[in-house]
Coordinates of N, CA and C in Angstrom, one line a residue:
M1 N 56.1 -127.2 163.5 CA 55.2 -127.3 164.1 C 56.6 -127.8 165.4
T2 N 57.0 -127.4 167.1 CA 57.4 -128.3 168.1 C 56.4 -129.1 169.3
L3 N 56.3 -129.7 169.0 CA 55.0 -130.3 170.4 C 56.4 -130.8 171.7
T4 N 55.4 -129.7 173.2 CA 56.9 -130.1 173.8 C 55.5 -130.6 175.6
F5 N 55.8 -132.5 176.2 CA 55.3 -132.6 176.8 C 55.8 -132.0 178.3
E6 N 55.2 -132.3 178.8 CA 55.9 -132.4 180.2 C 56.2 -134.4 181.1
P7 N 57.3 -134.4 181.2 CA 57.2 -136.4 181.3 C 56.8 -137.0 182.5
A8 N 56.9 -137.8 182.2 CA 55.8 -138.2 183.4 C 56.7 -138.6 184.8
P9 N 56.1 -138.3 186.2 CA 56.2 -138.3 186.6 C 57.6 -139.8 186.7
P10 N 58.9 -140.7 187.7 CA 58.7 -141.5 187.6 C 58.4 -142.8 188.7
V11 N 57.5 -144.1 188.5 CA 57.0 -145.0 189.3 C 57.8 -145.4 190.9
L12 N 57.3 -145.0 191.5 CA 58.1 -145.3 192.5 C 57.7 -146.8 193.5
A13 N 58.0 -147.4 194.0 CA 58.1 -148.5 194.7 C 58.2 -148.6 195.6
A14 N 57.3 -148.3 197.0 CA 58.1 -148.2 198.2 C 59.2 -150.4 199.1
T15 N 59.9 -149.6 199.6 CA 61.0 -150.3 199.7 C 60.7 -151.1 201.5
T16 N 61.0 -151.4 202.0 CA 61.5 -151.3 203.9 C 62.5 -151.4 204.4
T17 N 63.3 -150.3 203.5 CA 64.2 -150.0 204.2 C 63.5 -147.9 204.6
G18 N 62.5 -148.0 203.6 CA 62.0 -146.7 203.4 C 62.6 -145.9 202.4
D19 N 63.3 -146.6 201.7 CA 63.6 -145.9 200.3 C 62.5 -146.1 199.6
H20 N 63.6 -145.9 197.6 CA 62.1 -145.6 196.7 C 62.0 -146.3 195.9
F21 N 62.1 -146.7 195.3 CA 62.7 -148.6 193.6 C 62.6 -148.0 192.7
P22 N 63.1 -147.0 191.9 CA 61.4 -146.5 190.5 C 61.6 -147.3 189.8
V23 N 60.5 -147.7 189.6 CA 60.5 -148.9 188.6 C 60.7 -148.6 187.2
R24 N 61.2 -149.6 186.8 CA 61.7 -149.2 184.7 C 60.7 -149.7 184.3
R25 N 60.5 -151.2 183.2 CA 59.5 -152.4 183.1 C 59.8 -153.9 184.0
L26 N 59.0 -153.8 183.7 CA 58.2 -155.2 184.1 C 58.1 -157.0 183.0
F27 N 58.4 -157.2 183.3 CA 58.4 -159.0 182.6 C 58.1 -159.9 183.5
C28 N 56.6 -160.3 183.0 CA 55.8 -161.2 183.5 C 55.4 -162.9 183.0
I29 N 56.6 -163.7 184.2 CA 56.6 -165.2 183.5 C 55.7 -165.6 183.3
G30 N 55.0 -166.5 182.0 CA 53.9 -167.7 182.4 C 53.6 -168.7 182.5
R31 N 52.7 -168.8 183.5 CA 52.8 -170.6 183.4 C 54.1 -171.5 184.1
N32 N 54.7 -170.8 184.9 CA 55.4 -171.4 185.8 C 55.9 -172.0 187.2
Y33 N 54.0 -172.6 187.1 CA 53.8 -173.7 188.1 C 53.3 -174.7 187.2
A34 N 53.5 -175.8 187.3 CA 52.4 -176.9 186.3 C 51.2 -177.0 186.6
A35 N 50.6 -177.2 188.2 CA 49.5 -177.2 188.6 C 48.3 -175.5 187.9
H36 N 49.1 -174.3 187.8 CA 48.3 -173.5 187.5 C 48.6 -173.9 185.7
A37 N 49.1 -174.7 185.4 CA 49.4 -174.9 183.6 C 48.6 -175.1 183.3
R38 N 47.8 -176.4 184.1 CA 47.0 -177.4 184.1 C 45.7 -176.4 184.0
E39 N 45.8 -176.0 184.3 CA 44.3 -174.9 185.4 C 43.4 -174.3 184.0
M40 N 44.9 -174.4 183.7 CA 44.7 -173.2 181.7 C 44.8 -173.9 180.8
G41 N 44.9 -175.1 181.1 CA 44.5 -176.0 179.7 C 45.4 -176.5 178.9
N42 N 46.4 -176.4 179.3 CA 47.7 -176.6 178.9 C 49.1 -178.2 179.9
D43 N 49.6 -178.5 179.1 CA 50.4 -179.3 179.2 C 51.7 -178.9 179.4
P44 N 52.4 -178.6 181.2 CA 53.3 -177.6 181.3 C 54.3 -179.2 181.1
D45 N 55.9 -178.8 180.5 CA 57.4 -179.4 180.7 C 58.0 -178.5 180.7
R46 N 59.4 -178.6 180.7 CA 60.3 -178.0 180.6 C 61.5 -176.6 179.0
E47 N 59.6 -176.4 179.1 CA 60.3 -175.6 177.5 C 61.1 -174.3 178.3
P48 N 61.3 -173.6 177.4 CA 61.9 -172.6 177.7 C 60.0 -170.9 178.4
P49 N 61.2 -170.5 179.3 CA 60.4 -169.9 179.6 C 59.5 -169.1 178.9
F50 N 57.9 -168.4 178.5 CA 57.7 -167.3 177.6 C 57.4 -166.2 178.9
F51 N 57.6 -164.9 178.1 CA 57.2 -164.0 179.0 C 56.1 -163.1 177.9
F52 N 56.0 -162.2 178.5 CA 55.4 -160.9 178.4 C 55.3 -159.3 179.3
T53 N 55.5 -158.7 178.3 CA 55.7 -156.9 179.2 C 54.2 -156.2 180.0
A54 N 54.9 -155.4 180.4 CA 53.7 -154.6 181.0 C 54.2 -153.1 181.8
W55 N 53.8 -152.0 182.2 CA 54.2 -150.3 181.7 C 54.0 -150.7 183.4
A56 N 55.8 -150.0 183.2 CA 55.3 -149.4 185.3 C 54.8 -148.5 185.6
E57 N 53.5 -147.9 184.7 CA 52.2 -147.0 184.9 C 51.2 -148.0 185.8
A58 N 52.2 -149.1 185.3 CA 50.3 -150.5 186.0 C 50.9 -150.8 187.2
V59 N 52.1 -150.4 188.7 CA 52.2 -150.8 189.4 C 51.8 -149.6 190.7
V60 N 50.7 -149.8 191.7 CA 49.7 -149.8 192.2 C 50.7 -149.7 193.7
P61 N 51.1 -149.4 194.7 CA 51.3 -150.2 195.8 C 50.0 -150.9 197.0
D62 N 50.9 -150.9 198.3 CA 49.5 -152.0 199.3 C 48.3 -151.0 199.4
G63 N 47.2 -151.9 199.3 CA 46.1 -151.0 200.9 C 46.0 -150.2 200.0
R64 N 45.8 -149.8 198.2 CA 44.9 -149.4 197.2 C 43.6 -149.9 197.1
V65 N 42.9 -149.1 196.8 CA 41.5 -149.2 195.8 C 42.0 -149.0 194.4
I66 N 42.2 -150.5 193.5 CA 41.9 -150.5 191.7 C 41.0 -151.4 191.6
A67 N 40.5 -149.9 190.4 CA 39.7 -150.0 189.4 C 39.1 -150.9 189.3
Y68 N 37.9 -151.3 188.4 CA 37.9 -152.7 188.0 C 37.6 -152.8 186.2
P69 N 38.7 -152.8 185.2 CA 38.9 -152.4 183.8 C 38.0 -152.5 183.2
Q70 N 37.7 -151.7 182.0 CA 36.7 -151.3 181.8 C 36.6 -152.3 180.5
A71 N 36.4 -153.2 179.7 CA 36.0 -154.4 178.6 C 36.2 -155.3 179.0
T72 N 36.3 -156.3 180.5 CA 36.2 -157.2 180.9 C 35.0 -157.7 181.4
A73 N 34.1 -159.2 181.4 CA 33.7 -159.2 182.9 C 33.9 -160.3 183.7
D74 N 35.4 -160.5 183.2 CA 36.1 -161.9 184.1 C 37.4 -161.8 184.4
Y75 N 37.5 -160.2 185.1 CA 39.2 -160.0 186.0 C 39.5 -160.9 187.7
H76 N 41.1 -161.1 187.1 CA 40.9 -162.6 187.8 C 42.4 -162.2 188.7
Y77 N 42.3 -162.3 189.7 CA 44.3 -162.1 190.1 C 44.4 -163.7 190.1
E78 N 45.9 -162.4 190.6 CA 47.0 -163.8 190.3 C 48.3 -163.6 191.1
A79 N 48.2 -164.3 192.1 CA 49.5 -163.7 193.3 C 50.9 -164.8 192.6
E80 N 51.8 -163.4 193.3 CA 53.0 -163.8 191.7 C 54.3 -163.3 193.2
L81 N 55.3 -164.1 193.8 CA 57.1 -163.4 193.6 C 57.1 -162.7 193.1
V82 N 57.4 -161.6 192.9 CA 58.7 -160.0 192.1 C 59.7 -160.1 192.4
V83 N 60.1 -159.8 191.9 CA 61.9 -160.0 191.6 C 62.1 -158.3 191.2
A84 N 63.0 -157.9 192.2 CA 63.3 -156.2 191.9 C 65.1 -156.1 191.4
I85 N 65.3 -156.5 190.6 CA 66.6 -155.7 189.6 C 67.0 -154.6 190.1
G86 N 68.8 -155.0 190.6 CA 69.1 -153.6 190.8 C 70.9 -153.6 190.2
A87 N 71.0 -154.4 189.2 CA 72.2 -154.3 188.6 C 72.1 -155.1 187.1
S88 N 72.0 -154.2 186.4 CA 72.4 -154.5 184.9 C 73.1 -156.4 184.8
G89 N 72.7 -156.4 183.9 CA 73.4 -157.9 182.9 C 72.9 -158.2 181.9
R90 N 73.5 -158.6 181.1 CA 73.1 -158.9 179.5 C 74.3 -160.8 179.5
N91 N 72.9 -161.5 179.1 CA 73.3 -162.9 178.3 C 74.1 -163.5 180.4
V92 N 73.6 -163.3 181.1 CA 74.3 -164.1 182.2 C 73.5 -165.2 182.6
T93 N 74.5 -166.0 183.4 CA 74.3 -167.5 183.4 C 73.6 -167.4 185.3
A94 N 72.9 -169.0 185.4 CA 71.6 -168.7 186.7 C 72.7 -169.1 187.4
E95 N 74.4 -168.5 187.6 CA 75.1 -169.3 188.9 C 75.4 -167.4 189.1
Q96 N 75.3 -166.1 188.4 CA 76.1 -164.8 188.1 C 74.2 -164.4 188.2
A97 N 72.9 -165.0 188.1 CA 71.6 -164.2 188.5 C 71.7 -163.6 189.5
P98 N 72.3 -164.0 191.0 CA 71.2 -163.5 192.0 C 72.4 -162.9 192.5
A99 N 73.3 -162.1 191.9 CA 74.3 -160.7 192.2 C 73.7 -159.8 191.7
M100 N 72.8 -159.6 190.4 CA 71.5 -158.7 190.3 C 70.2 -158.2 190.4
I101 N 70.0 -159.1 191.6 CA 69.8 -159.1 193.0 C 68.7 -158.1 193.9
Y102 N 68.2 -157.1 193.6 CA 68.4 -156.2 194.7 C 67.4 -156.9 195.8
G103 N 65.5 -157.1 195.7 CA 65.3 -157.8 196.2 C 63.8 -158.0 196.0
Y104 N 63.5 -158.7 196.5 CA 61.5 -159.0 196.1 C 60.5 -158.4 197.4
A105 N 58.9 -159.0 196.5 CA 58.1 -158.5 196.9 C 56.7 -159.5 196.4
V106 N 55.6 -159.2 197.5 CA 54.5 -160.6 197.2 C 54.0 -158.8 196.0
G107 N 53.1 -159.4 195.3 CA 52.9 -159.1 194.2 C 51.4 -159.4 193.3
L108 N 50.1 -159.2 191.9 CA 49.6 -159.5 191.6 C 49.7 -158.7 190.6
D109 N 49.0 -159.8 189.5 CA 49.5 -160.2 188.2 C 47.8 -160.0 187.6
M110 N 46.9 -158.7 187.9 CA 45.6 -158.9 187.0 C 45.3 -158.8 185.8
T111 N 44.0 -159.3 185.5 CA 43.9 -160.2 184.1 C 42.7 -160.1 183.8
R112 N 42.6 -159.7 182.6 CA 41.2 -159.4 181.6 C 41.1 -161.0 181.7
R113 N 40.2 -162.1 181.2 CA 40.7 -163.6 181.5 C 39.9 -163.8 179.9
D114 N 39.0 -163.1 180.5 CA 38.0 -163.3 178.9 C 38.5 -162.3 177.6
V115 N 39.3 -161.9 177.9 CA 39.7 -161.4 176.6 C 41.0 -161.6 176.7
Q116 N 41.9 -162.2 177.4 CA 43.1 -163.3 177.1 C 42.5 -164.0 176.5
A117 N 41.3 -164.8 177.3 CA 40.8 -166.8 176.6 C 40.0 -166.3 175.0
E118 N 40.0 -165.2 174.4 CA 39.5 -164.5 173.1 C 41.3 -163.7 172.0
A119 N 42.0 -164.1 173.0 CA 43.1 -163.8 172.7 C 44.3 -165.1 172.3
K120 N 43.8 -165.5 172.8 CA 44.8 -167.3 172.4 C 43.7 -168.2 171.3
D121 N 42.4 -168.1 172.0 CA 41.6 -168.6 170.4 C 42.3 -167.8 168.8
A122 N 42.3 -166.5 169.1 CA 42.7 -165.8 168.1 C 44.2 -165.9 167.5
G123 N 45.5 -166.7 167.7 CA 46.3 -166.8 168.4 C 47.1 -165.2 167.8
R124 N 46.8 -164.0 168.6 CA 47.2 -162.6 168.8 C 48.1 -161.9 170.7
P125 N 48.2 -161.2 170.8 CA 49.0 -161.0 171.5 C 47.9 -160.8 172.8
W126 N 48.7 -160.8 174.3 CA 47.6 -160.6 175.2 C 48.1 -158.8 175.7
D127 N 48.3 -158.5 175.2 CA 48.4 -156.8 175.5 C 47.3 -156.7 176.3
A128 N 45.8 -156.5 176.2 CA 45.1 -155.8 176.6 C 45.0 -156.7 177.4
A129 N 44.8 -157.4 178.0 CA 43.9 -158.9 178.7 C 44.9 -158.1 180.1
K130 N 46.8 -158.6 179.9 CA 47.2 -158.1 180.5 C 48.0 -156.5 181.8
N131 N 48.1 -156.2 180.1 CA 49.2 -154.5 180.3 C 47.5 -153.9 181.0
V132 N 46.6 -153.1 181.5 CA 46.3 -153.5 182.1 C 46.3 -152.0 183.5
E133 N 45.9 -150.6 183.7 CA 46.2 -150.0 184.3 C 45.4 -150.4 185.6
Q134 N 46.2 -149.8 186.6 CA 46.3 -150.5 187.6 C 45.7 -152.7 188.0
S135 N 47.1 -153.2 187.1 CA 46.6 -154.3 187.8 C 48.1 -155.2 188.1
K136 N 49.3 -154.4 188.6 CA 50.6 -155.1 188.8 C 49.7 -154.7 190.7
P137 N 49.9 -154.3 191.5 CA 50.1 -154.0 192.9 C 51.0 -154.3 193.4
L138 N 51.5 -154.7 193.7 CA 53.1 -154.4 194.6 C 53.2 -154.0 195.9
G139 N 53.3 -154.6 197.3 CA 54.3 -154.9 198.7 C 55.7 -154.2 198.2
P140 N 55.6 -154.1 199.1 CA 56.9 -153.1 199.6 C 58.4 -154.0 199.4
I141 N 59.2 -153.4 198.6 CA 60.9 -154.5 198.4 C 61.4 -155.0 199.4
H142 N 61.6 -155.9 199.2 CA 62.3 -156.4 200.8 C 64.0 -156.5 200.1
P143 N 65.2 -155.8 200.2 CA 65.8 -155.9 199.9 C 66.2 -158.1 200.5
K144 N 67.9 -158.3 199.0 CA 67.8 -159.5 199.2 C 68.3 -160.3 200.5
A145 N 68.9 -159.2 201.0 CA 69.9 -160.1 202.4 C 69.1 -161.4 203.3
D146 N 69.0 -161.9 203.5 CA 68.9 -163.2 204.7 C 67.8 -163.5 204.0
L147 N 66.9 -163.4 202.2 CA 65.7 -164.6 201.5 C 66.1 -164.8 201.5
D148 N 65.3 -166.2 201.5 CA 65.1 -167.1 200.4 C 63.8 -168.3 199.0
P149 N 64.0 -167.0 198.6 CA 62.7 -167.0 197.6 C 62.5 -169.1 197.3
S150 N 62.8 -169.5 197.1 CA 63.4 -170.9 196.4 C 62.4 -171.9 197.0
T151 N 62.1 -170.9 198.3 CA 60.7 -171.9 199.3 C 59.9 -171.5 199.7
G152 N 59.6 -171.7 200.7 CA 58.2 -170.8 201.0 C 56.7 -171.1 200.7
T153 N 56.0 -170.1 201.3 CA 54.4 -171.0 201.4 C 53.9 -169.7 200.0
I154 N 53.2 -169.8 198.6 CA 53.0 -168.3 197.7 C 50.7 -168.5 198.3
A155 N 50.0 -167.2 198.9 CA 48.6 -168.0 199.0 C 47.7 -166.5 198.5
L156 N 46.5 -166.6 198.7 CA 45.2 -165.8 198.5 C 45.0 -166.0 198.8
T157 N 43.5 -165.0 199.2 CA 41.9 -165.1 199.8 C 41.6 -163.7 199.3
V158 N 40.5 -164.5 198.7 CA 39.2 -163.1 198.7 C 38.5 -163.2 199.7
N159 N 37.9 -161.9 200.2 CA 37.5 -161.9 201.2 C 37.2 -162.6 202.1
G160 N 38.5 -162.4 203.3 CA 39.1 -163.8 204.0 C 38.9 -164.8 203.5
A161 N 38.4 -165.6 202.3 CA 37.9 -166.9 202.0 C 39.6 -167.3 200.6
P162 N 40.2 -169.0 201.0 CA 41.4 -169.2 200.6 C 41.2 -169.6 198.9
R163 N 42.2 -168.8 198.6 CA 42.0 -169.4 196.5 C 43.1 -169.6 196.3
Q164 N 44.2 -169.6 196.9 CA 45.1 -170.3 196.3 C 46.4 -170.3 197.3
T165 N 47.2 -171.5 196.4 CA 47.9 -171.9 197.9 C 49.2 -172.0 197.3
G166 N 50.4 -172.3 197.2 CA 51.1 -173.0 196.4 C 52.4 -172.9 197.2
E167 N 53.6 -173.6 196.8 CA 54.8 -173.1 197.4 C 55.8 -172.9 195.8
L168 N 57.0 -171.6 196.7 CA 57.8 -171.6 195.9 C 58.8 -172.3 194.9
S169 N 58.7 -173.6 196.4 CA 59.8 -174.5 195.4 C 59.1 -175.2 193.8
D170 N 57.6 -175.2 193.7 CA 57.6 -176.1 192.2 C 57.1 -174.9 191.7
M171 N 58.0 -173.8 191.7 CA 57.8 -173.3 189.8 C 58.7 -174.5 189.1
I172 N 58.3 -174.0 188.2 CA 59.2 -174.8 187.0 C 60.0 -173.9 187.1
W173 N 60.5 -172.8 186.8 CA 62.1 -172.6 186.7 C 62.2 -171.7 188.0
S174 N 63.2 -171.9 188.0 CA 64.3 -170.8 189.5 C 63.6 -169.8 189.0
V175 N 64.1 -168.3 190.4 CA 64.5 -167.5 189.9 C 66.2 -166.9 188.7
P176 N 66.6 -167.6 189.7 CA 67.9 -167.4 188.8 C 67.8 -167.8 187.3
E177 N 67.3 -168.6 186.9 CA 66.8 -169.5 185.5 C 65.8 -168.4 184.5
V178 N 64.5 -167.8 185.7 CA 63.9 -166.6 185.1 C 65.0 -165.6 184.1
I179 N 65.8 -164.7 184.9 CA 66.9 -164.2 185.3 C 67.9 -164.4 184.3
A180 N 68.4 -165.6 184.3 CA 69.5 -165.5 182.5 C 68.5 -166.1 181.8
H181 N 67.8 -166.2 181.2 CA 66.4 -166.5 180.1 C 66.5 -164.8 179.5
L182 N 66.2 -164.0 180.3 CA 65.5 -162.9 179.9 C 66.1 -162.1 179.6
S183 N 68.2 -162.4 180.4 CA 69.3 -161.7 179.8 C 69.6 -162.3 178.5
T184 N 69.0 -163.1 178.4 CA 69.7 -163.6 176.4 C 68.7 -162.3 175.2
F185 N 67.4 -161.9 175.7 CA 66.8 -161.1 175.4 C 66.9 -159.0 175.7
Y186 N 67.2 -159.7 176.5 CA 67.5 -157.8 177.1 C 68.5 -157.8 177.4
R187 N 69.0 -156.3 177.3 CA 70.0 -155.8 179.1 C 68.5 -155.1 180.0
L188 N 69.4 -156.3 181.0 CA 67.8 -156.3 181.9 C 68.9 -154.6 183.8
Q189 N 68.2 -154.0 184.1 CA 68.0 -153.2 184.5 C 68.4 -152.8 186.0
P190 N 68.4 -152.1 186.5 CA 68.1 -151.7 187.9 C 66.8 -150.6 188.0
G191 N 65.9 -151.1 188.7 CA 64.4 -150.6 187.9 C 63.4 -151.7 187.5
D192 N 63.9 -152.9 187.2 CA 63.3 -153.7 186.6 C 62.8 -154.7 187.3
L193 N 61.5 -155.1 187.0 CA 60.7 -156.3 188.4 C 60.5 -156.9 187.0
I194 N 60.4 -158.2 187.9 CA 60.2 -159.3 187.2 C 58.7 -160.0 188.1
Y195 N 57.6 -160.4 187.9 CA 56.7 -161.2 188.1 C 57.4 -162.9 187.3
T196 N 57.0 -164.2 188.4 CA 57.4 -164.9 188.3 C 56.4 -165.7 188.4
G197 N 54.9 -166.0 188.0 CA 54.2 -166.8 187.7 C 53.4 -167.1 189.0
T198 N 52.1 -167.8 188.0 CA 50.9 -167.8 189.9 C 50.5 -169.2 190.2
P199 N 50.8 -169.3 191.2 CA 49.9 -171.2 191.6 C 48.5 -171.2 191.0
A200 N 47.8 -172.9 191.3 CA 46.5 -172.5 190.9 C 45.6 -171.8 191.3
G201 N 44.3 -172.2 191.6 CA 43.4 -171.3 191.9 C 43.1 -170.6 191.5
V202 N 43.6 -169.1 190.4 CA 43.1 -168.4 189.8 C 41.6 -167.9 190.0
G203 N 41.2 -167.3 190.3 CA 39.4 -166.8 189.8 C 39.3 -165.4 190.0
P204 N 38.2 -165.2 189.5 CA 37.3 -163.5 189.2 C 37.4 -162.9 190.2
V205 N 37.0 -162.2 190.5 CA 36.2 -160.9 191.4 C 35.2 -159.7 191.2
V206 N 35.1 -159.5 192.0 CA 34.3 -158.3 191.3 C 34.3 -157.3 192.8
E207 N 33.2 -155.5 191.9 CA 33.4 -154.6 192.8 C 33.1 -155.4 194.0
G208 N 34.5 -154.2 195.3 CA 34.0 -154.5 196.7 C 34.2 -155.5 197.3
D209 N 35.7 -156.4 196.6 CA 36.0 -157.9 197.4 C 37.8 -157.2 197.5
V210 N 37.9 -157.7 198.4 CA 39.7 -157.6 199.1 C 39.7 -159.6 199.2
I211 N 41.6 -158.3 198.8 CA 42.7 -159.3 198.3 C 43.2 -159.2 198.8
V212 N 43.8 -160.3 199.7 CA 45.3 -160.9 200.5 C 46.0 -161.0 199.8
A213 N 47.3 -161.1 199.5 CA 48.5 -162.4 198.7 C 49.1 -162.4 199.7
T214 N 49.8 -163.2 200.3 CA 51.1 -163.3 200.7 C 52.1 -164.5 200.5
I215 N 53.3 -163.7 201.1 CA 54.2 -165.4 200.6 C 55.7 -164.7 202.2
D216 N 55.7 -166.2 202.1 CA 56.8 -167.0 203.5 C 57.7 -165.6 203.3
G217 N 58.2 -164.5 204.9 CA 59.0 -163.9 204.6 C 58.8 -162.2 204.1
L218 N 57.9 -162.5 203.5 CA 57.3 -161.3 202.1 C 56.1 -160.2 203.0
G219 N 55.6 -160.5 203.9 CA 54.0 -160.0 204.5 C 53.5 -160.0 203.8
A220 N 52.0 -158.8 204.3 CA 51.2 -159.8 202.6 C 50.8 -158.1 202.2
L221 N 50.3 -158.4 200.4 CA 49.6 -157.3 200.2 C 48.6 -157.6 200.3
T222 N 47.3 -156.2 200.3 CA 46.5 -155.8 200.0 C 45.4 -155.5 199.4
V223 N 44.9 -155.0 198.7 CA 44.2 -154.0 197.4 C 42.9 -154.4 197.3
T224 N 41.9 -153.6 197.4 CA 40.0 -153.7 197.2 C 39.7 -153.3 195.7
V225 N 39.0 -153.5 195.2 CA 38.5 -153.9 193.9 C 37.5 -153.0 194.4
G226 N 37.9 -152.0 192.7 CA 37.1 -150.5 193.1 C 36.4 -150.5 191.7
P227 N 35.1 -149.6 191.4 CA 34.6 -149.0 190.5 C 35.4 -148.7 189.5
P228 N 34.2 -148.7 188.4 CA 35.8 -149.1 187.0 C 35.9 -147.8 187.3
A229 N 37.0 -147.3 186.5 CA 37.7 -145.9 186.4 C 37.3 -145.2 184.8
L230 N 36.7 -143.9 184.9 CA 36.9 -143.5 184.2 C 37.5 -142.5 183.0

């Protein structure tokens, strides 16, 4: 017997030009700010960056209500600079990497922190902690012209109270270096998104909280935490 399934529609991210960016894959860089690495109990140095992946379906646009997920009592925000890839490349150098970039956006990497801690203690993958429905909110993608993602302030508030603030220049690995590193594992393709890590100050949210993440030059991303999805 042959089963037939309707293909899922592509996830389309908004851009500031009014176009839509078809999302392909998500690559998320861990511990790319020294202060955040320390607050998570790690000693940061310039070892090669590590990353995890997530489904495109985790992306939701600005202004949405995101469900508080099941199987956690400690759901955390992480504000991040997101890089949208617009050209294919494998084994590129850091000098070649900027030519692959379509643009930049503000993003959130929401995390089941208690699930992540259990996985770390057991030496297991982080999938259930990070690859979560509606866990990767994404603001409009700004085409890269006239943007310099190596400088600027990244910040986050919860219900108007400051929670995270940092400088993009504090990233341990720069955007071109991250792209070059990822390209040694995969051929990066148009539609890929790279979440580049978060500064210190991560913490939990509860139902009803309003999260606003901002990056200089990229505006604000706002989401509200809603009830658990059934």
